[in-house]
PDB file of C-alpha atoms in Angstrom:
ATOM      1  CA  UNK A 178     103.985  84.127 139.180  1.00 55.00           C
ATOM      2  CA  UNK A 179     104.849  81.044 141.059  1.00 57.00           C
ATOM      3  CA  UNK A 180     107.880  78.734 139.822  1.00 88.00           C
ATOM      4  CA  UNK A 181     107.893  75.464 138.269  1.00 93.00           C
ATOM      5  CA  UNK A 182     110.958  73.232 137.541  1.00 95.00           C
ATOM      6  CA  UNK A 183     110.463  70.682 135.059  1.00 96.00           C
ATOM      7  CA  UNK A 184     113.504  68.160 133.081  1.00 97.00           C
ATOM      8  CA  UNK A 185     114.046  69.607 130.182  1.00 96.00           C
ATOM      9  CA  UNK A 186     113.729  66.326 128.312  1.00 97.00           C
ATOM     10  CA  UNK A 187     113.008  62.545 128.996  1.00 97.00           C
ATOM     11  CA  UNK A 188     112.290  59.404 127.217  1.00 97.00           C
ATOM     12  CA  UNK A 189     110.053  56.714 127.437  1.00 96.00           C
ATOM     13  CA  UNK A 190     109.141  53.807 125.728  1.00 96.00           C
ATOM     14  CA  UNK A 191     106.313  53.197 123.776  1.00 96.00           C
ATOM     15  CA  UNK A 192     103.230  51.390 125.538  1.00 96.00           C
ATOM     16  CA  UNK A 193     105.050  51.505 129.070  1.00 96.00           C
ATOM     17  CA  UNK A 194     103.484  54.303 131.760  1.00 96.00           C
ATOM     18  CA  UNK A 195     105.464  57.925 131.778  1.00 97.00           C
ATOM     19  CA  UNK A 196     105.542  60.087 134.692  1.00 98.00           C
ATOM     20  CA  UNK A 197     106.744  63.561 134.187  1.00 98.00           C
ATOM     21  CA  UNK A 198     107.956  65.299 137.435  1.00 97.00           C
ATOM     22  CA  UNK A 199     107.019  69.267 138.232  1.00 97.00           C
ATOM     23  CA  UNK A 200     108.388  70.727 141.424  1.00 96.00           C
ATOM     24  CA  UNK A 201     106.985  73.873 142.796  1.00 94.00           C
ATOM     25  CA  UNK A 202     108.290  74.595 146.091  1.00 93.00           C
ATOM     26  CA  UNK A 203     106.984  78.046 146.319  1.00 91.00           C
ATOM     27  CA  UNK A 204     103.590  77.089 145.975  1.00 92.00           C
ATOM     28  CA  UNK A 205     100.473  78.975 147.312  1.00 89.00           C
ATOM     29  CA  UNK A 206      97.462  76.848 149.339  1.00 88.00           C
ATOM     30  CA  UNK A 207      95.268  78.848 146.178  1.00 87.00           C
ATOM     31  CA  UNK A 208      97.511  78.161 143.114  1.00 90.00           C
ATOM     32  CA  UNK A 209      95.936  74.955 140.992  1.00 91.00           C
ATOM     33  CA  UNK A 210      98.385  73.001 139.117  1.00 93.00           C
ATOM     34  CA  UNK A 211      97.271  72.992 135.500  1.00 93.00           C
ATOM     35  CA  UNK A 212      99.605  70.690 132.720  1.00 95.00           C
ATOM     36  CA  UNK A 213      98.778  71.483 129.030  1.00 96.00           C
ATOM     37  CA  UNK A 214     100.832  69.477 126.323  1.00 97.00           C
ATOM     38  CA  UNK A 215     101.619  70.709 122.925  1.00 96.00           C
ATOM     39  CA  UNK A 216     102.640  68.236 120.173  1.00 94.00           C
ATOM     40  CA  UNK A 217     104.483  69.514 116.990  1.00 90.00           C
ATOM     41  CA  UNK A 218     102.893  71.897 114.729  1.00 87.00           C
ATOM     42  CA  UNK A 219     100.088  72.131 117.142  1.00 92.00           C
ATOM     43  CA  UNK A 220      98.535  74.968 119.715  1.00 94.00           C
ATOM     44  CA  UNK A 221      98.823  73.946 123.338  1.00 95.00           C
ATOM     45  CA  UNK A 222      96.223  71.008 124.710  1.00 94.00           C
ATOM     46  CA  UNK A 223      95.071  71.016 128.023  1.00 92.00           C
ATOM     47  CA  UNK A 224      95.294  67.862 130.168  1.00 94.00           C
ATOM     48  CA  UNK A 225      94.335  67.748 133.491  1.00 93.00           C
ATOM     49  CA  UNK A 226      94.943  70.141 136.956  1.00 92.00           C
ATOM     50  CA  UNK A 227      94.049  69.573 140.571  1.00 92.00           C
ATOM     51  CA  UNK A 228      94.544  71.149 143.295  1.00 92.00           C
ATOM     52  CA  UNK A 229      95.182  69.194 146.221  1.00 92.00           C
ATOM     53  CA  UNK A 230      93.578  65.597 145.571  1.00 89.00           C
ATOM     54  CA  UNK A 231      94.892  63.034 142.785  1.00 93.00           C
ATOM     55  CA  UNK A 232      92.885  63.289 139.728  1.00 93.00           C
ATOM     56  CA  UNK A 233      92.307  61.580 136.198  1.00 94.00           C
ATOM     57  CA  UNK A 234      90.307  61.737 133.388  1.00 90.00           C
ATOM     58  CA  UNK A 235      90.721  59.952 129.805  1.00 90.00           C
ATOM     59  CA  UNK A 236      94.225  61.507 128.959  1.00 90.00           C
ATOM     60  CA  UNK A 237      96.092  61.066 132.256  1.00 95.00           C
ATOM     61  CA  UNK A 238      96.372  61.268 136.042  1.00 97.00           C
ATOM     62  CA  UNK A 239      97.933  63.194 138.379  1.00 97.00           C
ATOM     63  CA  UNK A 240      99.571  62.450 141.604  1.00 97.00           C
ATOM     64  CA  UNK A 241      99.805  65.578 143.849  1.00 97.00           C
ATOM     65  CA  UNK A 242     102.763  65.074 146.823  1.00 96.00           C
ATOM     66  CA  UNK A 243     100.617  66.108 150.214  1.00 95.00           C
ATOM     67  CA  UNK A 244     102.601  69.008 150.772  1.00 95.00           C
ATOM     68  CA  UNK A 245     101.821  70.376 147.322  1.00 95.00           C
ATOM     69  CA  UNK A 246     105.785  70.806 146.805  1.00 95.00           C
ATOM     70  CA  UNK A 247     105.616  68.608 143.662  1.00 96.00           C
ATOM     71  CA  UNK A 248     103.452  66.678 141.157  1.00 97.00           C
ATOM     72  CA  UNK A 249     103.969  63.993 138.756  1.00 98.00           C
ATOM     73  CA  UNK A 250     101.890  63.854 135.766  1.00 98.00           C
ATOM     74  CA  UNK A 251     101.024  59.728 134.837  1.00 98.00           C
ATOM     75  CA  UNK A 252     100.352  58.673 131.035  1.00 97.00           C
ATOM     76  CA  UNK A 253      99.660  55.194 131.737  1.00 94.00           C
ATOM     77  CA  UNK A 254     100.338  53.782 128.650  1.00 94.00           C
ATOM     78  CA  UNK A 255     102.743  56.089 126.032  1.00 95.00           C
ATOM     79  CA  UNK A 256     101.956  55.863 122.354  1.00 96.00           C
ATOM     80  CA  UNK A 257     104.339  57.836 119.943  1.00 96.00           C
ATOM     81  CA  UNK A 258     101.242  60.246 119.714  1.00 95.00           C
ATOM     82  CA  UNK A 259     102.166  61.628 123.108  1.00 96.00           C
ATOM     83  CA  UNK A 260     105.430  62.840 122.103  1.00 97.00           C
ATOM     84  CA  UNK A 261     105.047  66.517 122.887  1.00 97.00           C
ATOM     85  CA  UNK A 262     106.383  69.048 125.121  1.00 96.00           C
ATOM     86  CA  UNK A 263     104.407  69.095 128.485  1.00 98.00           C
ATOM     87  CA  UNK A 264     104.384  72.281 130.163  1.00 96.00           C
ATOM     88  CA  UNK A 265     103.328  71.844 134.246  1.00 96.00           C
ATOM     89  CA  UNK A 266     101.663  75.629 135.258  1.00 92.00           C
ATOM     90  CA  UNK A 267     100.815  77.123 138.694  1.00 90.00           C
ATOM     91  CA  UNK A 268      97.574  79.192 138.173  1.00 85.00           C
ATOM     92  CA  UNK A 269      95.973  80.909 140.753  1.00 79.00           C
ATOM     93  CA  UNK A 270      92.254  81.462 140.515  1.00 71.00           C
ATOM     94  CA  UNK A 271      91.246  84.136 138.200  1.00 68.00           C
ATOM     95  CA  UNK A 272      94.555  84.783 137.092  1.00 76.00           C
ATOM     96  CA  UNK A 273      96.129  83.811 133.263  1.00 81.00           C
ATOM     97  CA  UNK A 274      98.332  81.107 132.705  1.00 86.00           C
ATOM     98  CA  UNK A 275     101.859  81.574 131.777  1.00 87.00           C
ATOM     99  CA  UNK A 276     103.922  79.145 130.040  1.00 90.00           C
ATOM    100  CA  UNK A 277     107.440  77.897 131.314  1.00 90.00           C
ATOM    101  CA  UNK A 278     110.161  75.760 129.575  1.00 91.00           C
ATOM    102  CA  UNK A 279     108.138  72.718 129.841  1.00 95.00           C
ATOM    103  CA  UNK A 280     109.448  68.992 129.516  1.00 97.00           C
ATOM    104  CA  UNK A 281     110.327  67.716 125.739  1.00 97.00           C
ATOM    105  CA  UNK A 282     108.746  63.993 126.017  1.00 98.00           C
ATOM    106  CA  UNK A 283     110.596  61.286 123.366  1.00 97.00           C
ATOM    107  CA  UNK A 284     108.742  58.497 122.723  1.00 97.00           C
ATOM    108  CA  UNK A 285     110.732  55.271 121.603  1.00 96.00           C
ATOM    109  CA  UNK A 286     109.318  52.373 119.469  1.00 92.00           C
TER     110      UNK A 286
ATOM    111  CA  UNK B 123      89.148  70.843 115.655  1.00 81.00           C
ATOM    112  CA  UNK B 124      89.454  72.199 119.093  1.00 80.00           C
ATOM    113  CA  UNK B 125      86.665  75.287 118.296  1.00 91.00           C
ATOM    114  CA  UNK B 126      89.266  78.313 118.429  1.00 96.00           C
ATOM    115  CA  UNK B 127      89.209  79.222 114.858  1.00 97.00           C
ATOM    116  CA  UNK B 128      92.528  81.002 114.088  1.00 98.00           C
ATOM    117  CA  UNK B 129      92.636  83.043 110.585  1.00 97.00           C
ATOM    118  CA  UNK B 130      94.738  83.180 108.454  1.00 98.00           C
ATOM    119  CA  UNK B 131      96.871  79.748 109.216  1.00 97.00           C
ATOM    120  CA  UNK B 132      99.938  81.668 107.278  1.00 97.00           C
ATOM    121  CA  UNK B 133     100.793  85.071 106.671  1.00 97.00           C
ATOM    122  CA  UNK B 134     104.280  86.804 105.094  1.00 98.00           C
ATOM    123  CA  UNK B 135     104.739  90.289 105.059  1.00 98.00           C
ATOM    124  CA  UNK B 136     107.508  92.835 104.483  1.00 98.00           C
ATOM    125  CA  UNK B 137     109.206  95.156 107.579  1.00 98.00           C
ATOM    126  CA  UNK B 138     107.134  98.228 108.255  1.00 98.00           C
ATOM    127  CA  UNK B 139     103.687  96.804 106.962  1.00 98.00           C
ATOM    128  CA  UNK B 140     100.403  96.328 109.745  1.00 98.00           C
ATOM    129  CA  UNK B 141      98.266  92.974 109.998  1.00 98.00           C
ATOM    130  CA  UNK B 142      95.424  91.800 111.701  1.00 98.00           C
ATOM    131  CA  UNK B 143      95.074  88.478 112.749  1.00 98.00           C
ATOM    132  CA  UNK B 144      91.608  86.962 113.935  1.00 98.00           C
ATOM    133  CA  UNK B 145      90.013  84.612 116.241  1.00 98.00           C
ATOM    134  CA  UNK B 146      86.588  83.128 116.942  1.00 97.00           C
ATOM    135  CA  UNK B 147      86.369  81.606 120.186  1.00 96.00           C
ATOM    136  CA  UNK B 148      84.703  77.929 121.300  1.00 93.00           C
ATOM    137  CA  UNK B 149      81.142  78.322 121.322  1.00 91.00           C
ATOM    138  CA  UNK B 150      80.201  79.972 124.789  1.00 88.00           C
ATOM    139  CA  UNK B 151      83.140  80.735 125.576  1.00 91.00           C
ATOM    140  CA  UNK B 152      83.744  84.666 126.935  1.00 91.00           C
ATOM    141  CA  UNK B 153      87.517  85.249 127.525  1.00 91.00           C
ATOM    142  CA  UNK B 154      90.048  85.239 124.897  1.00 94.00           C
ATOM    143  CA  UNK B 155      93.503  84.795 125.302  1.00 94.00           C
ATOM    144  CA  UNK B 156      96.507  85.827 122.678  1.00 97.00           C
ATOM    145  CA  UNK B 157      99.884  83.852 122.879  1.00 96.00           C
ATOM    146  CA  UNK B 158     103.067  84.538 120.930  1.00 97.00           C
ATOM    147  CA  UNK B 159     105.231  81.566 120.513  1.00 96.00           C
ATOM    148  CA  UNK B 160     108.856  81.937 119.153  1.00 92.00           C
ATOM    149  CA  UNK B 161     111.944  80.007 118.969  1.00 82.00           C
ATOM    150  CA  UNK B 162     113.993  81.743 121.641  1.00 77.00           C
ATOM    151  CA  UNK B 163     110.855  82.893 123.868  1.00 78.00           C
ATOM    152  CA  UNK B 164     108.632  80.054 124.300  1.00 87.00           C
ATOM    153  CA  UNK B 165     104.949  80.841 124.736  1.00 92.00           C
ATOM    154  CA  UNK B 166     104.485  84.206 126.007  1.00 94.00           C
ATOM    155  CA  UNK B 167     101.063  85.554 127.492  1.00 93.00           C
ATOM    156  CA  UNK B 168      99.971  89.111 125.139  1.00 96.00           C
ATOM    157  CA  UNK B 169      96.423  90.009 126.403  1.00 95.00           C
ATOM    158  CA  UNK B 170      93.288  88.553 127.507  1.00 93.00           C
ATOM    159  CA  UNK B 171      89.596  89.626 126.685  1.00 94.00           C
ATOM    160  CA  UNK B 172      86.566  88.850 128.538  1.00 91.00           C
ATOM    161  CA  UNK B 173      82.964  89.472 127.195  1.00 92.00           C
ATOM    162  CA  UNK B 174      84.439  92.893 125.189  1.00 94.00           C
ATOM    163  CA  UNK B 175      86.680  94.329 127.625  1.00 94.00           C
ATOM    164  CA  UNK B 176      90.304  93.608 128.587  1.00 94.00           C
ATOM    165  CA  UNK B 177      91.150  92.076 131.570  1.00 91.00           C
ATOM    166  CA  UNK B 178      95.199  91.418 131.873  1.00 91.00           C
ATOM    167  CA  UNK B 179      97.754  92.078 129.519  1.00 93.00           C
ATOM    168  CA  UNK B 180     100.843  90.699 129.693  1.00 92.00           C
ATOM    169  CA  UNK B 181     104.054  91.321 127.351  1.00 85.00           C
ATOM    170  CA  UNK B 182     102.545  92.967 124.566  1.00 95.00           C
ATOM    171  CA  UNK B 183     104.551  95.403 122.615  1.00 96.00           C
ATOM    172  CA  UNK B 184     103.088  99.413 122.074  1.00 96.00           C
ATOM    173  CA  UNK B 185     102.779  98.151 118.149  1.00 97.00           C
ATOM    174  CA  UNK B 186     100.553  95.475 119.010  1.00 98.00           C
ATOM    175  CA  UNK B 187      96.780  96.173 119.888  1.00 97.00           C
ATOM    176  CA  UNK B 188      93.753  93.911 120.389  1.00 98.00           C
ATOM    177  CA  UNK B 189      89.906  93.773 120.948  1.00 97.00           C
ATOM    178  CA  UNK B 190      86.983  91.259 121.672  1.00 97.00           C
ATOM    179  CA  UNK B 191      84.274  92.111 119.446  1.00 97.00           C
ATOM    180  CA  UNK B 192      80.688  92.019 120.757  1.00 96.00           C
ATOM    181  CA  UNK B 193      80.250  88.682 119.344  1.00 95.00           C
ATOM    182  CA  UNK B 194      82.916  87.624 121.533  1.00 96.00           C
ATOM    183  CA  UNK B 195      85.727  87.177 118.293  1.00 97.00           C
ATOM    184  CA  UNK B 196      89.120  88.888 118.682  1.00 98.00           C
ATOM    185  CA  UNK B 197      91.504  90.730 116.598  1.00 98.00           C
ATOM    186  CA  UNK B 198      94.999  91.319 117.286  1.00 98.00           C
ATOM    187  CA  UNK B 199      96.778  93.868 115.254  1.00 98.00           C
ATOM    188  CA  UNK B 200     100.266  94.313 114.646  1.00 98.00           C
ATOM    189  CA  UNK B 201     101.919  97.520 113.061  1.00 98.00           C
ATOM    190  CA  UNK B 202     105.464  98.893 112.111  1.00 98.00           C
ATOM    191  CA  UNK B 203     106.203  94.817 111.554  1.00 98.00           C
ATOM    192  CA  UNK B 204     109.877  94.055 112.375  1.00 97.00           C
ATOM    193  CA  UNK B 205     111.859  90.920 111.629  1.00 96.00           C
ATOM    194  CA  UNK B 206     111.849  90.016 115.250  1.00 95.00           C
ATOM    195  CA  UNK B 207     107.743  89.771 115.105  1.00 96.00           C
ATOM    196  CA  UNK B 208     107.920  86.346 113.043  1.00 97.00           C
ATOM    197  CA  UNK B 209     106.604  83.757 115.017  1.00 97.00           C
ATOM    198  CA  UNK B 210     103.231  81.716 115.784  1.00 97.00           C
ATOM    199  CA  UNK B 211     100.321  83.489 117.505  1.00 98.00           C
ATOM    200  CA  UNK B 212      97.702  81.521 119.303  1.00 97.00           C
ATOM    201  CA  UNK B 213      94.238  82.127 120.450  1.00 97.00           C
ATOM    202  CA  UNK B 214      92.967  80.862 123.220  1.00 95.00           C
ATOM    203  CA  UNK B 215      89.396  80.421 124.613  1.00 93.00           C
ATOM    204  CA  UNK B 216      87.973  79.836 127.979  1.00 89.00           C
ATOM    205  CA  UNK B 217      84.536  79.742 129.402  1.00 81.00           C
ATOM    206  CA  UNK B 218      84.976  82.546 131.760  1.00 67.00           C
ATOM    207  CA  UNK B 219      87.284  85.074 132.609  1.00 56.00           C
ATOM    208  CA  UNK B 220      87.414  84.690 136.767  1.00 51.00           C
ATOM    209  CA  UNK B 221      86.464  82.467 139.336  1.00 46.00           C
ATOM    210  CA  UNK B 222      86.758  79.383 137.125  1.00 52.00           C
ATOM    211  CA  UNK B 223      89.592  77.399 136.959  1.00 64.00           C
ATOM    212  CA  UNK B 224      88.748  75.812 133.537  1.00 73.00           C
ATOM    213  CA  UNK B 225      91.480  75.035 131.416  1.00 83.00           C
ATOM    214  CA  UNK B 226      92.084  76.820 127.914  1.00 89.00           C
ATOM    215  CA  UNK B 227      90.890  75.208 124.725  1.00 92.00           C
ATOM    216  CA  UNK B 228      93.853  76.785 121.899  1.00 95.00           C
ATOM    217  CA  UNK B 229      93.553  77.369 118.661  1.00 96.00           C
ATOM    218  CA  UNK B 230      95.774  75.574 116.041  1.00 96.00           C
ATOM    219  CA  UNK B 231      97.799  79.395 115.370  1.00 97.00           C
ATOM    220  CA  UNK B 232      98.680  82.022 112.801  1.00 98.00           C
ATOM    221  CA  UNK B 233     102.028  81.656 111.182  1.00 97.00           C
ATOM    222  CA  UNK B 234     103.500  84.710 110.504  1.00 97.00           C
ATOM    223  CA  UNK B 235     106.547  85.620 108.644  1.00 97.00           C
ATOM    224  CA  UNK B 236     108.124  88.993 108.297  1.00 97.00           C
ATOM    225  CA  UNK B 237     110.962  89.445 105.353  1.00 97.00           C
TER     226      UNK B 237
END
């Protein structure tokens, strides 16, 4: 399975914009980059995946680098609801996802 | 409500004893995913169903044992229980098992504690 290297924590404040960095180097032009988020006490959420192209929906955006080497995922506005972990995932097509370390998000009133 | 439907939310059992946890996936849905999550592993990939047959299985232990039902709801069993075996299970649903790239939809876990 491909690599991902996430922080393992960071902190925003609330109602400013967040952007959680993912690097995967060892990426393949096949692999889609999938982030799911999982807040406390909860099952894992998906948010969002592209593949090459920027995307966004209601939850978030996310900015893909044009070499595919890294991502950022954007929560444009933070509310203390969004404190979670946010795991960033390679997935190649067909194939299951597997979890890494992820990023523990703070949120700060 | 995400439409996984995990039962039971909690379970405790003793060393040595066998349970069965179940899960009924989003409506439509055909795959079915099983997750263990514990403190010092993270969330770690056991087995996937699609449509009644398996189709990857990941690090699941000779004790454990699943199946997709021909309604499309799953079962995972788990025998000879050991301490270690304590942690949260998720289910997970998709609408298909290959060439999609839809994302999961989880459900909200079993709890299960061995003494």
């Amino acid at each position: 399975d491909a690599k991902t290297t996430q922080p393992n924590s960071m902190e925003s404040n609330e109602e400013e914009p967040v952007h959680l960095p993912c690097n995967h180097s060892t990426i393949s032009g096949t692999d889609y980059i999938h982030w799911y988020r999982q807040l406390p006490s909860q099952g894992p959420e998906y948010v969002i995946h592209g593949l090459t192209s920027n995307v966004n929906n209601r939850m978030a955006s996310l900015a893909i680098a044009e070499d595919r080497k890294s991502s950022t995922l954007i929560l444009h506005r933070a509310t203390l609801r969004d404190a979670a972990v946010y795991y960033c995932i390679l997935r190649a097509r067909d194939d299951k996802i597997i979890f890494g370390k992820g990023t523990r998000l703070h949120i700060l009133p | 409500d995400s439409g996984v439907t995990q039962t039971p939310k909690h379970l405790i059992t003793a060393t040595g004893q066998r349970v069965t946890l179940r899960c009924s996936p989003r409506s439509g849905d055909l795959s079915v995913y099983w997750y263990q999550q514990s403190l010092d592993q993270g969330l770690q990939f056991l087995i996937q169903y699609y449509n009644g047959e398996e189709r990857a299985k990941g690090n699941i232990l000779e004790r454990f044992s699943a199946q997709q039902f021909p309604d499309l709801h799953s079962e995972l069993n788990l025998s000879s229980l050991e301490l270690g075996d304590s942690a949260l299970y998720f289910c997970a649903s998709s609408v298909a098992g290959g060439g999609d790239n839809y994302g999961y939809t989880f459900g909200s876990g079993t709890r299960l504690t061995v003494v």
